[in-house]
Amino acid sequence: QVQLVESGGGLVQAGGSLRLTCAASGRPAKMGWFRQATGKEREFVAAITMIGISTAYADSVKGRFAISRDNAKNAVYLQMNSLKPEDTAAYYCAASNVVIPLTRDYNYWGQGTQVTVSS
């Protein structure tokens, strides 16, 4: 059983930055971030393999967000730059024992952390 704990959400102005952190208690093969805005479906944001350096990003965040990992801490980070109001959502950390595909098939989820970007 993998347990995930997210942190780092908050309120920022458009153009600002935040870094989200997710720590895993287990040893998943991949970890990623999803987000869900109020009234909308949850969508994939970014993912990274815990062995190797494969990453994946949603088109909407490419060039602005960067996912990274720290294997010693069994943690992943989501550096979010040039934030836009449309990035406002609850961000969820996710993990899986199956490496591929990176954009889906996650079965462990964190509790979520709210990111609000004001205009």
PDB file of N, CA, C and O in Angstrom, residues 8-40:
ATOM      1  N   GLY A   8       2.414  22.293  -0.439  1.00  0.00           N
ATOM      2  CA  GLY A   8       2.942  23.363  -1.266  1.00  0.00           C
ATOM      3  C   GLY A   8       1.920  24.210  -1.990  1.00  0.00           C
ATOM      4  O   GLY A   8       2.289  25.199  -2.643  1.00  0.00           O
ATOM      5  N   GLY A   9       0.654  23.864  -1.906  1.00  0.00           N
ATOM      6  CA  GLY A   9      -0.365  24.660  -2.558  1.00  0.00           C
ATOM      7  C   GLY A   9      -0.531  26.008  -1.877  1.00  0.00           C
ATOM      8  O   GLY A   9      -0.035  26.244  -0.779  1.00  0.00           O
ATOM      9  N   GLY A  10      -1.240  26.898  -2.551  1.00  0.00           N
ATOM     10  CA  GLY A  10      -1.464  28.210  -1.992  1.00  0.00           C
ATOM     11  C   GLY A  10      -2.094  29.148  -2.988  1.00  0.00           C
ATOM     12  O   GLY A  10      -2.553  28.742  -4.054  1.00  0.00           O
ATOM     13  N   LEU A  11      -2.115  30.419  -2.627  1.00  0.00           N
ATOM     14  CA  LEU A  11      -2.675  31.476  -3.451  1.00  0.00           C
ATOM     15  C   LEU A  11      -1.553  32.329  -4.016  1.00  0.00           C
ATOM     16  O   LEU A  11      -0.706  32.834  -3.263  1.00  0.00           O
ATOM     17  N   VAL A  12      -1.532  32.473  -5.330  1.00  0.00           N
ATOM     18  CA  VAL A  12      -0.517  33.291  -5.987  1.00  0.00           C
ATOM     19  C   VAL A  12      -1.161  34.133  -7.073  1.00  0.00           C
ATOM     20  O   VAL A  12      -2.252  33.827  -7.559  1.00  0.00           O
ATOM     21  N   GLN A  13      -0.478  35.193  -7.451  1.00  0.00           N
ATOM     22  CA  GLN A  13      -0.931  36.023  -8.556  1.00  0.00           C
ATOM     23  C   GLN A  13      -0.498  35.422  -9.882  1.00  0.00           C
ATOM     24  O   GLN A  13       0.467  34.664  -9.955  1.00  0.00           O
ATOM     25  N   ALA A  14      -1.224  35.754 -10.922  1.00  0.00           N
ATOM     26  CA  ALA A  14      -0.856  35.302 -12.256  1.00  0.00           C
ATOM     27  C   ALA A  14       0.588  35.684 -12.558  1.00  0.00           C
ATOM     28  O   ALA A  14       1.021  36.801 -12.274  1.00  0.00           O
ATOM     29  N   GLY A  15       1.321  34.740 -13.137  1.00  0.00           N
ATOM     30  CA  GLY A  15       2.727  34.949 -13.426  1.00  0.00           C
ATOM     31  C   GLY A  15       3.654  34.471 -12.331  1.00  0.00           C
ATOM     32  O   GLY A  15       4.871  34.398 -12.541  1.00  0.00           O
ATOM     33  N   GLY A  16       3.096  34.137 -11.191  1.00  0.00           N
ATOM     34  CA  GLY A  16       3.886  33.674 -10.070  1.00  0.00           C
ATOM     35  C   GLY A  16       4.229  32.205 -10.154  1.00  0.00           C
ATOM     36  O   GLY A  16       3.905  31.525 -11.130  1.00  0.00           O
ATOM     37  N   SER A  17       4.868  31.713  -9.103  1.00  0.00           N
ATOM     38  CA  SER A  17       5.338  30.332  -9.070  1.00  0.00           C
ATOM     39  C   SER A  17       4.990  29.652  -7.761  1.00  0.00           C
ATOM     40  O   SER A  17       4.870  30.295  -6.721  1.00  0.00           O
ATOM     41  N   LEU A  18       4.845  28.349  -7.829  1.00  0.00           N
ATOM     42  CA  LEU A  18       4.670  27.497  -6.667  1.00  0.00           C
ATOM     43  C   LEU A  18       5.401  26.193  -6.916  1.00  0.00           C
ATOM     44  O   LEU A  18       5.568  25.787  -8.066  1.00  0.00           O
ATOM     45  N   ARG A  19       5.809  25.544  -5.839  1.00  0.00           N
ATOM     46  CA  ARG A  19       6.374  24.211  -5.951  1.00  0.00           C
ATOM     47  C   ARG A  19       5.596  23.266  -5.059  1.00  0.00           C
ATOM     48  O   ARG A  19       5.516  23.456  -3.841  1.00  0.00           O
ATOM     49  N   LEU A  20       5.038  22.244  -5.672  1.00  0.00           N
ATOM     50  CA  LEU A  20       4.309  21.222  -4.945  1.00  0.00           C
ATOM     51  C   LEU A  20       5.228  20.053  -4.632  1.00  0.00           C
ATOM     52  O   LEU A  20       6.110  19.709  -5.421  1.00  0.00           O
ATOM     53  N   THR A  21       5.006  19.440  -3.488  1.00  0.00           N
ATOM     54  CA  THR A  21       5.788  18.294  -3.060  1.00  0.00           C
ATOM     55  C   THR A  21       4.862  17.127  -2.766  1.00  0.00           C
ATOM     56  O   THR A  21       3.783  17.306  -2.203  1.00  0.00           O
ATOM     57  N   CYS A  22       5.279  15.945  -3.147  1.00  0.00           N
ATOM     58  CA  CYS A  22       4.547  14.730  -2.815  1.00  0.00           C
ATOM     59  C   CYS A  22       5.530  13.690  -2.319  1.00  0.00           C
ATOM     60  O   CYS A  22       6.471  13.338  -3.037  1.00  0.00           O
ATOM     61  N   ALA A  23       5.307  13.203  -1.121  1.00  0.00           N
ATOM     62  CA  ALA A  23       6.142  12.164  -0.541  1.00  0.00           C
ATOM     63  C   ALA A  23       5.373  10.853  -0.493  1.00  0.00           C
ATOM     64  O   ALA A  23       4.217  10.822  -0.062  1.00  0.00           O
ATOM     65  N   ALA A  24       6.009   9.785  -0.924  1.00  0.00           N
ATOM     66  CA  ALA A  24       5.390   8.465  -0.949  1.00  0.00           C
ATOM     67  C   ALA A  24       5.981   7.574   0.127  1.00  0.00           C
ATOM     68  O   ALA A  24       7.192   7.565   0.346  1.00  0.00           O
ATOM     69  N   SER A  25       5.115   6.823   0.790  1.00  0.00           N
ATOM     70  CA  SER A  25       5.582   5.903   1.823  1.00  0.00           C
ATOM     71  C   SER A  25       6.107   4.602   1.246  1.00  0.00           C
ATOM     72  O   SER A  25       6.921   3.934   1.868  1.00  0.00           O
ATOM     73  N   GLY A  26       5.641   4.243   0.072  1.00  0.00           N
ATOM     74  CA  GLY A  26       6.070   3.023  -0.592  1.00  0.00           C
ATOM     75  C   GLY A  26       7.096   3.302  -1.666  1.00  0.00           C
ATOM     76  O   GLY A  26       7.784   4.327  -1.656  1.00  0.00           O
ATOM     77  N   ARG A  27       7.220   2.386  -2.592  1.00  0.00           N
ATOM     78  CA  ARG A  27       8.180   2.513  -3.693  1.00  0.00           C
ATOM     79  C   ARG A  27       7.457   2.327  -5.019  1.00  0.00           C
ATOM     80  O   ARG A  27       7.629   1.312  -5.691  1.00  0.00           O
ATOM     81  N   PRO A  28       6.673   3.300  -5.412  1.00  0.00           N
ATOM     82  CA  PRO A  28       5.958   3.177  -6.681  1.00  0.00           C
ATOM     83  C   PRO A  28       6.899   3.255  -7.876  1.00  0.00           C
ATOM     84  O   PRO A  28       8.018   3.762  -7.772  1.00  0.00           O
ATOM     85  N   ALA A  29       6.428   2.772  -9.005  1.00  0.00           N
ATOM     86  CA  ALA A  29       7.217   2.805 -10.225  1.00  0.00           C
ATOM     87  C   ALA A  29       7.104   4.146 -10.938  1.00  0.00           C
ATOM     88  O   ALA A  29       8.021   4.550 -11.654  1.00  0.00           O
ATOM     89  N   LYS A  30       5.972   4.825 -10.761  1.00  0.00           N
ATOM     90  CA  LYS A  30       5.786   6.136 -11.339  1.00  0.00           C
ATOM     91  C   LYS A  30       4.985   6.996 -10.391  1.00  0.00           C
ATOM     92  O   LYS A  30       4.197   6.496  -9.589  1.00  0.00           O
ATOM     93  N   MET A  31       5.167   8.289 -10.491  1.00  0.00           N
ATOM     94  CA  MET A  31       4.402   9.237  -9.716  1.00  0.00           C
ATOM     95  C   MET A  31       4.035  10.403 -10.615  1.00  0.00           C
ATOM     96  O   MET A  31       4.767  10.732 -11.544  1.00  0.00           O
ATOM     97  N   GLY A  32       2.906  10.997 -10.323  1.00  0.00           N
ATOM     98  CA  GLY A  32       2.464  12.079 -11.176  1.00  0.00           C
ATOM     99  C   GLY A  32       1.542  13.042 -10.461  1.00  0.00           C
ATOM    100  O   GLY A  32       1.250  12.897  -9.274  1.00  0.00           O
ATOM    101  N   TRP A  33       1.111  14.026 -11.226  1.00  0.00           N
ATOM    102  CA  TRP A  33       0.204  15.045 -10.716  1.00  0.00           C
ATOM    103  C   TRP A  33      -1.003  15.170 -11.622  1.00  0.00           C
ATOM    104  O   TRP A  33      -0.881  15.187 -12.858  1.00  0.00           O
ATOM    105  N   PHE A  34      -2.162  15.248 -11.004  1.00  0.00           N
ATOM    106  CA  PHE A  34      -3.411  15.523 -11.685  1.00  0.00           C
ATOM    107  C   PHE A  34      -4.038  16.739 -11.029  1.00  0.00           C
ATOM    108  O   PHE A  34      -3.701  17.091  -9.899  1.00  0.00           O
ATOM    109  N   ARG A  35      -4.951  17.371 -11.726  1.00  0.00           N
ATOM    110  CA  ARG A  35      -5.649  18.506 -11.136  1.00  0.00           C
ATOM    111  C   ARG A  35      -7.119  18.459 -11.508  1.00  0.00           C
ATOM    112  O   ARG A  35      -7.511  17.911 -12.532  1.00  0.00           O
ATOM    113  N   GLN A  36      -7.916  19.043 -10.648  1.00  0.00           N
ATOM    114  CA  GLN A  36      -9.349  19.086 -10.874  1.00  0.00           C
ATOM    115  C   GLN A  36      -9.891  20.435 -10.427  1.00  0.00           C
ATOM    116  O   GLN A  36      -9.864  20.763  -9.242  1.00  0.00           O
ATOM    117  N   ALA A  37     -10.365  21.191 -11.389  1.00  0.00           N
ATOM    118  CA  ALA A  37     -11.008  22.456 -11.097  1.00  0.00           C
ATOM    119  C   ALA A  37     -12.455  22.203 -10.716  1.00  0.00           C
ATOM    120  O   ALA A  37     -13.046  21.189 -11.101  1.00  0.00           O
ATOM    121  N   THR A  38     -13.029  23.121  -9.975  1.00  0.00           N
ATOM    122  CA  THR A  38     -14.413  22.979  -9.544  1.00  0.00           C
ATOM    123  C   THR A  38     -15.337  22.817 -10.734  1.00  0.00           C
ATOM    124  O   THR A  38     -15.302  23.610 -11.675  1.00  0.00           O
ATOM    125  N   GLY A  39     -16.145  21.771 -10.700  1.00  0.00           N
ATOM    126  CA  GLY A  39     -17.094  21.520 -11.766  1.00  0.00           C
ATOM    127  C   GLY A  39     -16.517  20.868 -12.999  1.00  0.00           C
ATOM    128  O   GLY A  39     -17.238  20.671 -13.980  1.00  0.00           O
ATOM    129  N   LYS A  40     -15.239  20.527 -12.983  1.00  0.00           N
ATOM    130  CA  LYS A  40     -14.601  19.906 -14.133  1.00  0.00           C
ATOM    131  C   LYS A  40     -14.033  18.541 -13.772  1.00  0.00           C
ATOM    132  O   LYS A  40     -13.878  18.201 -12.603  1.00  0.00           O
TER     133      LYS A  40
END
